[in-house]
C-alpha cells in the first residue's frame, strides 16, 4: 500500500506506461462520471461564451477558456495519478457502495483512504483508514500485518498535512522553514502530536525506516521539541542542517506585500510587463481549473492583483510559464505550458499570451499557429536563425499511447509560427522535462540542451544553414555523448550559466530521484546522514572551450541528492558570482524536504546556504525567479509553491534580500536588428578592483528551465572601484558594442548600435509590511 499513492520516482522509462495498476474493478466509465461532457473541440474552434459585462478578456481568450474547460472535464481521473485526486476519490468511493469480495473490498478501501488524503479531504481519509484497519483486522489479519507500516505512514502524512494547513500560513516569516523555529512552531498541535504517535509506531517495528525517522524529526520541530524530544536512536542532529557560509537571513515577505498565492505546482515569471521600471509577477498552477494570476508592482512596496483587469479570466492550469517579446513590440509576452505529467490525458493546449501594452493580454495561440494538444511543461525561446525574431522550441512528453515529438516553431515575422523540428533534426520523442538554449561553443548560434527523464539527455548543436531561406535548411546535430553531458538519467530542470566567469557557458542538470522508482524520501535522508544511496545526483558541467565539458560535480560540492523541480540562478550577495536555488519535492506528500540554496564561492565550489539564508521551505517548490523587486540594487527571490496533489497546495514565497556592501549595475538591452529584448545577447563587464582588472560574463535570458527571471541584467560587481566598460555581443549580427562611462549603482538602457547608454530613473522603495494593494 503506497503511503500517498503510486510511487513517482523515475522508472527505467518514466511516463512510458499505461494507466496505474490497482484501479478498482468495475470502475464507472469516464463518460458516465462526467455526464456526457465529451470533448467536442479537439483542434476545432470552441465557441467562446460571452463574458461578463465589463470583462476585458478578448474573444480569443474566452475561446481558449472554453477549450480548457472542456479538456479539463474530459480527463479520465483513473488514468491520472495527480491533480484530480478529488475525482479519483469519488470514483473509488463509489465502488464501496457495491457488494465486493473481501479481498477486493480491502483493496478499494485502501485506495479510498489514499485518494481522500491526496485530495486534501483529510478527515474523510482518516475515517476511511480507520474503516480499513477494522475491516482488515477482523477479516484478513495477514493483509493488515503486511500493510500496517504503510497505513501508519499514510496516517502520519495526513496528520502532518492537517498540521501544515492549520499552522503554516499563520506562522508568518518562519512558517514551514527548516529547521522550524520561532514563529514556525505550531500553535495548533494536534496534527503533529498524532503524527508523532504514528511515526513512533512505525519505528518500533522498523527502526531503520529513514522516511519515518525524518518525518518524526520534522514533526518534533513543529512542536518545538527537537532535538531533545526525539529518542536518541532516531534523532537527526541540528548539525546536519548547518550552513556552509554565514549568509544573512532573507525574510519571506510574500504575505505582507500581497504575493502569497495559494496553489499547486506551477510557474512563475518576474518581469516588467508594463515598462514602468518595476518588476511584476505572473504565476500559474497546474490544477485544471486553477486561474493563472497577475500581480502589478505599485512602486510603494506592495503588489495588487490585476488578473481580471488584464483579461486573463479563464486562462487556467499551467505547470510552467516562459516569457518573451515574440513580436518585437517592446512588451513582454508569456507562454503557458500545460499537460505535463498527465500522460494520455495530457492533451492540453499551450497558450501564447500577447501583451497588448495597455495592461491587458490576449490569447493568440490559434492565430499564431501554435494550437496543438500535447503534454508539456518546458519550452525555450531562441533566435536560432539570427533573423532578429524569437523562435520557440517546445519539449513535449511522450509515452505508450501518446507520442508527441518536440517542436521547433520558426517565427515567420507576421505573427505566426511554423514547425521546423523535423527538418532541423530536433523532433525528439521522449519524456522531456527541461529545455534551455545557450551558445555553448561561442560560434554565434544558439544551441539547445534537452533534459529527458529516464534517457540520455541531448545537446543539439546549431550548425547553421544548409541552404534555404526563412529559417529553412537550418540543422542541429545531437552531440551530447561526445560533449560529455548525457547524465543524469533521472534528470529534470536545467540551465546554462557561466559560473566561473571565463566567457564559456557551463551547464547544470538537476537530478530527480533514481531510475527504477521507489520512494524518494529515504534517499534524501540517507544523503543528509552520509549513508549510502544509489539516487541520481545532479551534474555541474564546466565548459572546456573545445566543444566538450568536464564533470566537476564532486569538486564543486554539488554531489548531493536534491529532488529539484523549480530551478534558477542569480547573485544573492552581488559578488559577481552566480548562485542558484532548487525548488524541491516529488508528488508524494511524504516528501517534505527543504528547498535548497547554493552560493558560488568564486573559487569553483558551491556552498549550501539553505538554513543561514532562511530558504529551506518544506513545501514543494516549483517556478523560481531571481529579481530586484524593490529596485534597491540586490536580487530578491520569488518561488511558486505547491505540489501535484490538491492536498499539497501551498503559499508562494518572496524572500527579501537584506542587502550587502557590494556594488551593482542594472542593464536593460534593446535590440534593433536583434530581437527587441536581446535574448541571447552576451554581456562582458570589465571592472577595476583593488586586486586588478576583473571580467564578468552574462547572457540575456530568463534563466533556468522552471521559472522566469527578468531579461534585464542585474549584475553584482563585488567591491569594484570602477566600471571600465561594458561590451554587448548582439545575437542577430554578432557585432560587439562597447559602452564606457557607466557608474555602479545605476540603471542603464543600451540600444543596439547606439554610442552611449541612457541612464534610467529607477527609484528604490521599501517593501510593504501591511499587505498588498488593490
Short mmCIF file of C-alpha atoms in Angstrom, two decimals, residues 218-645:
data_model
loop_
_atom_site.label_atom_id
_atom_site.label_comp_id
_atom_site.label_asym_id
_atom_site.label_seq_id
_atom_site.Cartn_x
_atom_site.Cartn_y
_atom_site.Cartn_z
CA UNK A 218 10.17 17.28 11.35
CA UNK A 219 7.07 16.69 13.47
CA UNK A 220 9.05 17.36 16.65
CA UNK A 221 10.39 20.57 15.11
CA UNK A 222 6.84 21.79 14.57
CA UNK A 223 6.12 21.07 18.23
CA UNK A 224 9.26 22.84 19.42
CA UNK A 225 10.65 19.61 20.89
CA UNK A 226 13.53 18.96 18.50
CA UNK A 227 16.15 17.69 19.12
CA UNK A 228 15.73 16.83 22.81
CA UNK A 229 12.25 15.34 22.41
CA UNK A 230 13.33 12.84 19.75
CA UNK A 231 14.61 9.48 21.04
CA UNK A 232 18.37 9.47 20.58
CA UNK A 233 18.35 6.45 18.27
CA UNK A 234 16.04 8.30 15.87
CA UNK A 235 17.37 11.83 16.31
CA UNK A 236 18.70 13.81 13.37
CA UNK A 237 21.13 16.31 14.89
CA UNK A 238 20.79 20.03 14.03
CA UNK A 239 24.36 19.94 12.73
CA UNK A 240 23.10 18.07 9.68
CA UNK A 241 21.40 21.28 8.54
CA UNK A 242 24.31 23.62 9.27
CA UNK A 243 25.08 26.18 6.58
CA UNK A 244 28.42 26.21 4.77
CA UNK A 245 28.58 30.01 4.86
CA UNK A 246 27.05 32.71 7.10
CA UNK A 247 24.73 34.27 4.55
CA UNK A 248 22.34 36.77 6.22
CA UNK A 249 18.68 35.87 6.60
CA UNK A 250 16.28 36.52 3.71
CA UNK A 251 12.80 37.00 5.18
CA UNK A 252 9.71 35.66 3.41
CA UNK A 253 7.56 38.78 2.94
CA UNK A 254 5.08 37.39 0.41
CA UNK A 255 2.14 37.75 2.77
CA UNK A 256 2.91 41.37 3.63
CA UNK A 257 3.34 42.50 0.02
CA UNK A 258 0.30 40.67 -1.38
CA UNK A 259 2.08 37.81 -3.18
CA UNK A 260 1.02 34.88 -1.01
CA UNK A 261 -0.61 32.93 -3.81
CA UNK A 262 -2.18 29.62 -2.71
CA UNK A 263 -1.88 26.94 -5.36
CA UNK A 264 -0.49 23.71 -6.69
CA UNK A 265 2.71 23.22 -8.65
CA UNK A 266 3.10 25.99 -11.18
CA UNK A 267 5.20 28.52 -12.99
CA UNK A 268 6.42 31.99 -12.05
CA UNK A 269 7.73 34.96 -14.02
CA UNK A 270 9.27 38.14 -12.60
CA UNK A 271 9.18 40.76 -15.35
CA UNK A 272 8.39 44.41 -16.03
CA UNK A 273 5.26 43.80 -18.06
CA UNK A 274 4.16 47.45 -18.36
CA UNK A 275 7.61 49.03 -18.82
CA UNK A 276 7.31 51.23 -15.73
CA UNK A 277 10.67 50.12 -14.37
CA UNK A 278 9.27 47.80 -11.71
CA UNK A 279 9.08 44.01 -11.74
CA UNK A 280 5.61 42.48 -11.77
CA UNK A 281 4.70 38.85 -11.08
CA UNK A 282 2.73 36.28 -13.07
CA UNK A 283 2.02 32.80 -11.70
CA UNK A 284 0.22 29.64 -12.75
CA UNK A 285 -0.99 26.50 -11.01
CA UNK A 286 -1.41 23.09 -12.61
CA UNK A 287 -4.85 22.46 -11.14
CA UNK A 288 -7.07 22.02 -14.17
CA UNK A 289 -9.41 24.76 -13.03
CA UNK A 290 -6.83 26.95 -11.29
CA UNK A 291 -6.81 30.51 -12.61
CA UNK A 292 -3.41 31.94 -13.52
CA UNK A 293 -2.65 35.16 -11.63
CA UNK A 294 -1.12 38.55 -12.48
CA UNK A 295 0.22 40.96 -9.84
CA UNK A 296 1.23 44.56 -10.55
CA UNK A 297 4.08 46.19 -8.63
CA UNK A 298 2.72 49.51 -7.35
CA UNK A 299 6.13 51.00 -6.57
CA UNK A 300 5.11 51.63 -2.97
CA UNK A 301 6.10 48.22 -1.65
CA UNK A 302 3.02 46.16 -2.50
CA UNK A 303 1.56 44.11 -5.32
CA UNK A 304 -2.05 44.38 -6.42
CA UNK A 305 -3.79 41.59 -8.28
CA UNK A 306 -4.89 42.59 -11.78
CA UNK A 307 -5.76 39.18 -13.21
CA UNK A 308 -9.30 40.15 -14.24
CA UNK A 309 -8.31 43.61 -15.45
CA UNK A 310 -5.56 42.04 -17.57
CA UNK A 311 -8.14 39.97 -19.45
CA UNK A 312 -6.86 36.65 -18.17
CA UNK A 313 -10.13 35.23 -16.89
CA UNK A 314 -10.41 31.56 -17.89
CA UNK A 315 -6.68 31.03 -18.53
CA UNK A 316 -6.46 28.04 -16.20
CA UNK A 317 -3.87 25.39 -15.48
CA UNK A 318 -0.25 25.62 -16.49
CA UNK A 319 2.69 23.89 -14.87
CA UNK A 320 5.20 26.40 -16.20
CA UNK A 321 5.47 29.86 -17.75
CA UNK A 322 8.13 31.19 -20.14
CA UNK A 323 8.26 34.84 -21.18
CA UNK A 324 9.48 36.54 -24.39
CA UNK A 325 8.77 39.55 -26.59
CA UNK A 326 7.97 37.37 -29.59
CA UNK A 327 6.57 40.18 -31.74
CA UNK A 328 9.28 42.78 -31.01
CA UNK A 329 6.78 45.41 -29.87
CA UNK A 330 8.65 46.19 -26.65
CA UNK A 331 6.19 44.45 -24.33
CA UNK A 332 6.95 41.05 -22.82
CA UNK A 333 4.54 38.23 -23.70
CA UNK A 334 4.02 34.93 -21.87
CA UNK A 335 3.78 31.29 -22.94
CA UNK A 336 1.72 28.97 -20.70
CA UNK A 337 2.66 25.27 -20.75
CA UNK A 338 0.09 22.60 -19.83
CA UNK A 339 -0.47 18.85 -19.61
CA UNK A 340 2.88 17.85 -18.11
CA UNK A 341 2.92 14.53 -16.18
CA UNK A 342 -0.65 13.71 -17.27
CA UNK A 343 0.27 11.06 -19.83
CA UNK A 344 -2.50 10.11 -22.22
CA UNK A 345 -4.77 12.64 -20.50
CA UNK A 346 -2.28 15.48 -21.01
CA UNK A 347 -3.59 16.61 -24.39
CA UNK A 348 -3.94 20.26 -23.40
CA UNK A 349 -3.12 23.35 -25.45
CA UNK A 350 -0.35 25.73 -24.58
CA UNK A 351 -1.25 29.42 -24.62
CA UNK A 352 0.62 32.32 -26.15
CA UNK A 353 -0.50 35.45 -24.30
CA UNK A 354 0.31 38.59 -26.24
CA UNK A 355 0.99 41.64 -24.10
CA UNK A 356 -1.13 44.37 -25.64
CA UNK A 357 0.80 47.16 -23.93
CA UNK A 358 -2.27 48.60 -22.23
CA UNK A 359 -2.32 46.36 -19.17
CA UNK A 360 -4.13 43.51 -20.92
CA UNK A 361 -3.12 40.24 -22.55
CA UNK A 362 -4.75 38.45 -25.48
CA UNK A 363 -4.57 34.71 -26.14
CA UNK A 364 -3.28 34.49 -29.71
CA UNK A 365 -2.45 30.77 -29.73
CA UNK A 366 -4.68 29.88 -32.64
CA UNK A 367 -3.89 32.84 -34.85
CA UNK A 368 -0.17 32.34 -34.20
CA UNK A 369 -0.40 28.75 -35.46
CA UNK A 370 0.54 27.25 -32.09
CA UNK A 371 -2.70 25.46 -31.23
CA UNK A 372 -1.98 21.79 -30.61
CA UNK A 373 -2.87 19.30 -27.89
CA UNK A 374 0.14 17.67 -26.25
CA UNK A 375 1.56 17.38 -22.72
CA UNK A 376 4.43 19.72 -21.93
CA UNK A 377 5.91 21.75 -19.11
CA UNK A 378 9.02 23.12 -20.79
CA UNK A 379 9.97 25.39 -23.68
CA UNK A 380 12.72 27.80 -24.68
CA UNK A 381 12.75 30.95 -26.80
CA UNK A 382 15.75 31.48 -29.09
CA UNK A 383 16.54 33.16 -32.38
CA UNK A 384 18.07 30.06 -33.92
CA UNK A 385 18.46 31.50 -37.44
CA UNK A 386 19.59 35.00 -36.49
CA UNK A 387 16.78 36.86 -38.26
CA UNK A 388 16.01 39.09 -35.27
CA UNK A 389 12.83 37.25 -34.28
CA UNK A 390 12.47 34.79 -31.42
CA UNK A 391 11.62 31.22 -32.36
CA UNK A 392 10.23 28.63 -29.96
CA UNK A 393 11.29 25.10 -29.01
CA UNK A 394 8.64 23.10 -27.10
CA UNK A 395 9.72 19.96 -25.26
CA UNK A 396 6.78 17.55 -25.32
CA UNK A 397 6.27 14.41 -23.24
CA UNK A 398 5.81 11.03 -24.90
CA UNK A 399 5.00 7.55 -23.63
CA UNK A 400 2.92 4.49 -24.56
CA UNK A 401 -0.16 5.64 -26.40
CA UNK A 402 0.87 9.29 -26.50
CA UNK A 403 3.72 10.10 -28.84
CA UNK A 404 4.32 13.82 -29.25
CA UNK A 405 7.59 14.81 -30.93
CA UNK A 406 9.24 18.01 -29.74
CA UNK A 407 8.54 21.05 -31.88
CA UNK A 408 10.67 23.90 -33.19
CA UNK A 409 8.42 26.77 -34.20
CA UNK A 410 10.02 29.26 -36.56
CA UNK A 411 8.82 32.84 -36.08
CA UNK A 412 7.67 33.84 -39.55
CA UNK A 413 7.56 37.54 -38.72
CA UNK A 414 3.87 38.08 -39.42
CA UNK A 415 2.64 36.96 -36.01
CA UNK A 416 2.62 33.29 -36.98
CA UNK A 417 4.91 30.31 -36.44
CA UNK A 418 5.64 27.19 -38.48
CA UNK A 419 7.03 23.91 -37.12
CA UNK A 420 10.51 23.14 -38.50
CA UNK A 421 11.56 20.48 -35.96
CA UNK A 422 11.70 17.58 -38.39
CA UNK A 423 13.83 19.32 -40.99
CA UNK A 424 16.06 20.84 -38.30
CA UNK A 425 16.73 17.44 -36.72
CA UNK A 426 15.21 18.17 -33.29
CA UNK A 427 11.88 16.29 -33.45
CA UNK A 428 12.86 14.30 -30.38
CA UNK A 429 10.39 11.77 -28.96
CA UNK A 430 10.89 11.27 -25.24
CA UNK A 431 9.75 12.21 -21.75
CA UNK A 432 11.17 15.74 -21.91
CA UNK A 433 11.31 17.62 -18.58
CA UNK A 434 13.58 20.58 -19.28
CA UNK A 435 14.97 22.55 -22.21
CA UNK A 436 17.29 25.56 -22.32
CA UNK A 437 19.11 27.46 -25.01
CA UNK A 438 22.64 28.81 -24.98
CA UNK A 439 25.60 29.29 -27.31
CA UNK A 440 27.88 26.79 -25.60
CA UNK A 441 30.55 26.79 -28.36
CA UNK A 442 30.68 30.58 -28.88
CA UNK A 443 30.04 30.34 -32.61
CA UNK A 444 27.28 32.93 -32.50
CA UNK A 445 24.43 30.46 -32.94
CA UNK A 446 22.19 29.40 -30.00
CA UNK A 447 22.20 25.69 -29.24
CA UNK A 448 19.69 23.56 -27.27
CA UNK A 449 20.05 21.29 -24.27
CA UNK A 450 17.17 18.90 -23.54
CA UNK A 451 16.68 17.01 -20.26
CA UNK A 452 14.95 13.69 -20.98
CA UNK A 453 13.96 11.78 -17.86
CA UNK A 454 14.97 8.15 -18.00
CA UNK A 455 17.21 8.50 -21.05
CA UNK A 456 20.44 10.14 -22.09
CA UNK A 457 19.99 13.90 -22.26
CA UNK A 458 20.50 15.67 -25.59
CA UNK A 459 22.71 18.56 -26.67
CA UNK A 460 21.73 19.92 -30.08
CA UNK A 461 24.49 21.94 -31.70
CA UNK A 462 23.20 24.59 -34.06
CA UNK A 463 25.11 24.01 -37.30
CA UNK A 464 23.53 26.88 -39.20
CA UNK A 465 22.05 26.94 -42.68
CA UNK A 466 22.48 24.19 -45.20
CA UNK A 467 20.68 26.19 -47.83
CA UNK A 468 17.24 27.74 -47.92
CA UNK A 469 15.78 30.95 -46.57
CA UNK A 470 13.32 31.98 -43.90
CA UNK A 471 14.68 29.55 -41.34
CA UNK A 472 14.60 26.62 -43.77
CA UNK A 473 17.64 24.47 -44.18
CA UNK A 474 18.95 25.10 -40.68
CA UNK A 475 20.23 21.98 -38.99
CA UNK A 476 21.07 20.87 -35.48
CA UNK A 477 23.35 17.93 -34.66
CA UNK A 478 22.96 15.91 -31.46
CA UNK A 479 26.35 15.89 -29.69
CA UNK A 480 25.63 15.15 -26.01
CA UNK A 481 27.75 11.99 -25.84
CA UNK A 482 30.94 13.42 -27.38
CA UNK A 483 30.42 16.61 -25.37
CA UNK A 484 30.11 14.51 -22.18
CA UNK A 485 26.73 15.85 -20.97
CA UNK A 486 24.31 12.91 -21.17
CA UNK A 487 23.76 12.49 -17.41
CA UNK A 488 21.96 12.27 -15.08
CA UNK A 489 19.39 9.83 -16.41
CA UNK A 490 16.97 10.77 -13.65
CA UNK A 491 17.07 14.41 -14.70
CA UNK A 492 14.60 17.29 -14.56
CA UNK A 493 15.32 21.07 -14.70
CA UNK A 494 18.48 22.54 -16.19
CA UNK A 495 20.22 25.76 -17.16
CA UNK A 496 23.25 27.23 -18.92
CA UNK A 497 25.27 29.76 -16.90
CA UNK A 498 28.86 30.95 -16.73
CA UNK A 499 29.55 30.05 -13.12
CA UNK A 500 33.33 30.64 -13.37
CA UNK A 501 33.20 33.87 -15.44
CA UNK A 502 35.54 32.60 -18.15
CA UNK A 503 33.30 33.54 -21.09
CA UNK A 504 32.13 29.98 -21.83
CA UNK A 505 28.66 28.79 -20.83
CA UNK A 506 28.66 25.96 -18.31
CA UNK A 507 25.73 23.62 -17.69
CA UNK A 508 23.85 22.42 -14.64
CA UNK A 509 21.39 19.49 -14.85
CA UNK A 510 19.43 18.63 -11.71
CA UNK A 511 18.77 15.09 -10.54
CA UNK A 512 15.36 13.77 -9.60
CA UNK A 513 15.32 10.56 -7.58
CA UNK A 514 16.52 7.35 -9.15
CA UNK A 515 15.89 5.22 -12.19
CA UNK A 516 13.65 2.30 -11.23
CA UNK A 517 11.33 4.29 -8.99
CA UNK A 518 10.83 3.69 -5.30
CA UNK A 519 10.12 6.16 -2.52
CA UNK A 520 12.44 9.16 -2.93
CA UNK A 521 12.49 10.50 0.64
CA UNK A 522 14.81 7.83 2.12
CA UNK A 523 17.48 8.71 -0.43
CA UNK A 524 17.43 12.39 0.57
CA UNK A 525 17.65 11.42 4.24
CA UNK A 526 20.49 8.99 3.56
CA UNK A 527 22.41 11.73 1.78
CA UNK A 528 21.94 14.15 4.70
CA UNK A 529 23.17 11.47 7.12
CA UNK A 530 26.10 10.35 4.99
CA UNK A 531 24.62 6.92 4.34
CA UNK A 532 24.86 5.04 1.02
CA UNK A 533 22.26 5.77 -1.65
CA UNK A 534 22.00 4.99 -5.36
CA UNK A 535 19.85 8.02 -6.13
CA UNK A 536 20.93 10.01 -9.17
CA UNK A 537 22.74 13.27 -8.42
CA UNK A 538 22.68 16.42 -10.48
CA UNK A 539 25.64 17.33 -12.67
CA UNK A 540 27.68 20.50 -12.96
CA UNK A 541 29.49 20.51 -16.28
CA UNK A 542 32.33 23.02 -16.80
CA UNK A 543 32.79 24.13 -20.38
CA UNK A 544 36.33 23.33 -21.56
CA UNK A 545 36.00 25.69 -24.53
CA UNK A 546 36.68 22.97 -27.11
CA UNK A 547 33.14 21.64 -27.55
CA UNK A 548 33.36 19.35 -24.52
CA UNK A 549 32.51 19.62 -20.84
CA UNK A 550 34.16 18.36 -17.66
CA UNK A 551 32.03 16.87 -14.88
CA UNK A 552 33.04 18.92 -11.82
CA UNK A 553 30.08 17.99 -9.62
CA UNK A 554 32.11 16.49 -6.79
CA UNK A 555 34.81 19.15 -6.84
CA UNK A 556 32.14 21.86 -6.75
CA UNK A 557 30.47 20.36 -3.65
CA UNK A 558 27.27 19.54 -5.53
CA UNK A 559 27.31 15.75 -5.40
CA UNK A 560 24.09 15.75 -3.40
CA UNK A 561 20.62 14.18 -3.60
CA UNK A 562 18.44 17.19 -4.38
CA UNK A 563 15.00 16.42 -5.79
CA UNK A 564 14.88 19.54 -7.94
CA UNK A 565 11.79 20.71 -9.81
CA UNK A 566 11.94 24.50 -9.89
CA UNK A 567 15.41 25.87 -10.67
CA UNK A 568 17.01 29.21 -11.39
CA UNK A 569 20.11 31.26 -10.71
CA UNK A 570 21.11 34.75 -9.65
CA UNK A 571 23.56 36.63 -7.46
CA UNK A 572 22.46 36.69 -3.82
CA UNK A 573 25.24 38.90 -2.47
CA UNK A 574 26.30 40.93 -5.53
CA UNK A 575 29.78 39.41 -5.50
CA UNK A 576 29.64 38.80 -9.26
CA UNK A 577 29.43 35.01 -8.95
CA UNK A 578 26.19 33.24 -9.90
CA UNK A 579 24.37 31.26 -7.19
CA UNK A 580 21.31 29.02 -7.66
CA UNK A 581 18.13 27.87 -5.92
CA UNK A 582 16.42 24.49 -6.32
CA UNK A 583 12.72 24.10 -5.60
CA UNK A 584 12.42 20.54 -4.33
CA UNK A 585 9.99 17.70 -3.80
CA UNK A 586 8.11 14.93 -5.56
CA UNK A 587 4.35 14.39 -5.77
CA UNK A 588 4.28 12.16 -2.67
CA UNK A 589 3.00 14.06 0.34
CA UNK A 590 5.72 12.40 2.41
CA UNK A 591 8.46 14.21 0.51
CA UNK A 592 8.79 17.08 2.96
CA UNK A 593 12.34 18.15 2.15
CA UNK A 594 13.82 21.64 2.19
CA UNK A 595 14.24 23.71 -0.92
CA UNK A 596 17.99 24.29 -1.33
CA UNK A 597 20.09 27.40 -1.99
CA UNK A 598 23.71 27.14 -3.15
CA UNK A 599 26.16 30.05 -3.07
CA UNK A 600 29.03 30.27 -5.53
CA UNK A 601 32.22 30.86 -3.54
CA UNK A 602 34.09 32.25 -6.56
CA UNK A 603 36.74 29.55 -6.32
CA UNK A 604 34.93 26.83 -8.26
CA UNK A 605 32.74 25.45 -5.46
CA UNK A 606 29.21 25.99 -4.17
CA UNK A 607 28.22 26.33 -0.52
CA UNK A 608 24.88 25.15 0.87
CA UNK A 609 23.43 28.28 2.49
CA UNK A 610 19.88 26.99 2.79
CA UNK A 611 19.47 27.39 6.54
CA UNK A 612 21.58 30.52 7.02
CA UNK A 613 19.66 32.34 4.32
CA UNK A 614 16.27 31.09 5.52
CA UNK A 615 15.49 29.32 2.24
CA UNK A 616 14.69 25.78 3.46
CA UNK A 617 10.95 25.78 2.79
CA UNK A 618 9.44 22.34 3.31
CA UNK A 619 6.60 22.71 0.83
CA UNK A 620 7.02 21.66 -2.80
CA UNK A 621 8.99 24.24 -4.78
CA UNK A 622 8.36 24.99 -8.43
CA UNK A 623 8.77 28.16 -10.51
CA UNK A 624 11.83 30.09 -9.22
CA UNK A 625 12.81 33.63 -10.24
CA UNK A 626 15.58 35.98 -9.05
CA UNK A 627 14.91 39.70 -9.42
CA UNK A 628 15.21 43.05 -7.67
CA UNK A 629 11.55 43.69 -6.92
CA UNK A 630 12.17 46.85 -4.85
CA UNK A 631 14.86 48.43 -7.08
CA UNK A 632 17.32 48.66 -4.19
CA UNK A 633 20.19 47.00 -6.03
CA UNK A 634 20.03 43.43 -4.74
CA UNK A 635 18.14 40.42 -6.00
CA UNK A 636 15.16 39.02 -4.16
CA UNK A 637 13.82 35.51 -4.81
CA UNK A 638 10.23 34.57 -5.69
CA UNK A 639 9.04 30.97 -5.74
CA UNK A 640 5.72 29.43 -6.68
CA UNK A 641 4.98 26.72 -4.13
CA UNK A 642 2.69 23.70 -4.19
CA UNK A 643 2.62 20.06 -5.21
CA UNK A 644 0.89 17.78 -7.67
CA UNK A 645 -1.99 16.70 -5.42
#
